[in-house]
């Protein structure tokens, strides 16, 4: 699978929760993430323009699921797992 340029946001209320969006997407225009989890009502930019490779292994996250969510609903919420 190709690299995806994404912006990563961190929940302001729970630092273990993250939101991944296609690069340049304004998170304030999305209702979906906060509908599923109120911790995403307030987010702060964590990493901008991250070159995400869905086939890579990233510690504590399911990269394939994040990529699938971004491709289908244009956003992905996840949290770091131990």
GROMACS .gro file of C-alpha atoms in nm, residues 3-77:
model
   75
    3UNK     CA    1   0.229   0.606   0.189
    4UNK     CA    2  -0.046   0.829   0.326
    5UNK     CA    3   0.023   1.186   0.436
    6UNK     CA    4  -0.172   1.237   0.757
    7UNK     CA    5  -0.201   1.491   1.034
    8UNK     CA    6  -0.209   1.341   1.382
    9UNK     CA    7  -0.400   1.504   1.668
   10UNK     CA    8  -0.393   1.417   2.036
   11UNK     CA    9  -0.692   1.440   2.266
   12UNK     CA   10  -0.662   1.732   2.508
   13UNK     CA   11  -0.839   1.529   2.778
   14UNK     CA   12  -0.676   1.187   2.730
   15UNK     CA   13  -0.316   1.195   2.599
   16UNK     CA   14  -0.331   0.827   2.500
   17UNK     CA   15  -0.603   0.892   2.238
   18UNK     CA   16  -0.524   1.011   1.887
   19UNK     CA   17  -0.704   1.120   1.571
   20UNK     CA   18  -0.554   1.064   1.226
   21UNK     CA   19  -0.678   1.272   0.931
   22UNK     CA   20  -0.567   1.319   0.573
   23UNK     CA   21  -0.310   1.600   0.575
   24UNK     CA   22  -0.472   1.943   0.561
   25UNK     CA   23  -0.811   1.834   0.699
   26UNK     CA   24  -0.954   2.068   0.963
   27UNK     CA   25  -1.061   1.858   1.265
   28UNK     CA   26  -1.311   2.124   1.377
   29UNK     CA   27  -1.520   2.050   1.066
   30UNK     CA   28  -1.571   1.685   1.165
   31UNK     CA   29  -1.849   1.563   1.392
   32UNK     CA   30  -1.780   1.191   1.364
   33UNK     CA   31  -1.485   1.149   1.600
   34UNK     CA   32  -1.647   1.333   1.890
   35UNK     CA   33  -1.976   1.149   1.830
   36UNK     CA   34  -1.796   0.823   1.905
   37UNK     CA   35  -1.579   0.958   2.187
   38UNK     CA   36  -1.616   1.292   2.367
   39UNK     CA   37  -1.240   1.298   2.432
   40UNK     CA   38  -1.203   1.412   2.071
   41UNK     CA   39  -1.410   1.727   2.123
   42UNK     CA   40  -1.082   1.909   2.194
   43UNK     CA   41  -0.766   1.803   2.015
   44UNK     CA   42  -0.422   1.952   1.961
   45UNK     CA   43  -0.187   1.896   1.670
   46UNK     CA   44   0.058   1.618   1.751
   47UNK     CA   45   0.235   1.570   1.417
   48UNK     CA   46   0.169   1.741   1.084
   49UNK     CA   47   0.224   1.577   0.745
   50UNK     CA   48   0.332   1.241   0.886
   51UNK     CA   49   0.412   0.995   0.607
   52UNK     CA   50   0.214   0.696   0.729
   53UNK     CA   51   0.284   0.353   0.581
   54UNK     CA   52  -0.007   0.115   0.651
   55UNK     CA   53   0.214  -0.188   0.591
   56UNK     CA   54   0.465  -0.084   0.859
   57UNK     CA   55   0.449  -0.184   1.222
   58UNK     CA   56   0.394   0.104   1.464
   59UNK     CA   57   0.422   0.035   1.836
   60UNK     CA   58   0.085  -0.003   2.002
   61UNK     CA   59  -0.140   0.070   1.702
   62UNK     CA   60  -0.315  -0.123   1.426
   63UNK     CA   61  -0.179   0.052   1.115
   64UNK     CA   62  -0.400  -0.141   0.871
   65UNK     CA   63  -0.718  -0.042   1.060
   66UNK     CA   64  -0.613   0.323   1.075
   67UNK     CA   65  -0.551   0.325   0.699
   68UNK     CA   66  -0.882   0.151   0.627
   69UNK     CA   67  -1.073   0.402   0.841
   70UNK     CA   68  -0.905   0.700   0.673
   71UNK     CA   69  -0.983   0.560   0.329
   72UNK     CA   70  -1.349   0.488   0.412
   73UNK     CA   71  -1.465   0.759   0.653
   74UNK     CA   72  -1.176   1.010   0.616
   75UNK     CA   73  -1.065   0.986   0.981
   76UNK     CA   74  -0.939   0.731   1.231
   77UNK     CA   75  -0.943   0.736   1.609
   0.00000   0.00000   0.00000
